[in-house]
Amino acid sequence: MISMRNVSKSFKDKTVLSDVSFHVAPGEIFGLLGPSGAGKTTIINLLTGQLEPDSGELSVDATERELGIMLDMGGLYPHLNGLENLDLYARIYDLPKTKPQEILDKVGLGEDAKKAASELSRGMNQRLALARAILYSPKLLFLDEPTSALDPGTSKGICKLLRTLCDDGATIFLTTHNMDEALKLCDRVALLHEGKIVEQGHPEALCTQYNAMRTVPDLEAVFLQLTGVEL
């Protein structure tokens, strides 16, 4: 579904990505893990066509209309309420009139559908941005820190929703620095540090490989062991 081969990217004299390679199989949840500034958002921008690589090759097996993208809270209209925000996109994709409310219910915003986006908390706006991304049941979802501003209970609900979407056939590529969440949610992960992939694989397998002395799997400890950096 997604392939990156030896991709590098610089901005002026600063190297942001260096020789990055990974692939994402259809129907899996793939997590790109690393601290802020590691290059996670740049990779999403490359894969969604917003940037071009300086070198290397990349491919995404989905058309523009088959992509769902959540980059922070972009694409929302603050003066419109949640229902109106989604209705704009529902009309573009010729979806049933009931679809926006259905999706708002799924992300826990059903009772706040008539509130303007500008009146919602950061976490609620984040859920609204997610609702917009999944509105038309995309084949491939790109999610940049989808639970970063959410409380633990809401995060758990969103993770359950993402797993359901994956079970229904979607492929999900997400970035996060929440190692515990990635361990529970992702089928495979890649660990990104200073623009380089330092390790990748099944999260539990990585924990088994690097956490030999631990009884509880801990991806954060793996990252520390590989990079010397605490998250």
CSV table of C-alpha atoms in Angstrom, one decimal, residues 21 24 45 54 151 164 168 189 209 226:
chain,number,residue,atom,x,y,z
A,21,SER,CA,13.0,3.0,3.9
A,24,VAL,CA,3.0,-0.6,4.8
A,45,ASN,CA,3.7,15.4,3.8
A,54,ASP,CA,15.3,15.2,-2.7
A,151,ASP,CA,-7.9,12.3,27.6
A,164,THR,CA,-12.7,-1.3,13.6
A,168,ASP,CA,-13.4,-3.2,7.7
A,189,VAL,CA,6.0,0.2,13.8
A,209,GLN,CA,14.3,-8.4,21.3
A,226,LEU,CA,18.5,2.4,20.5
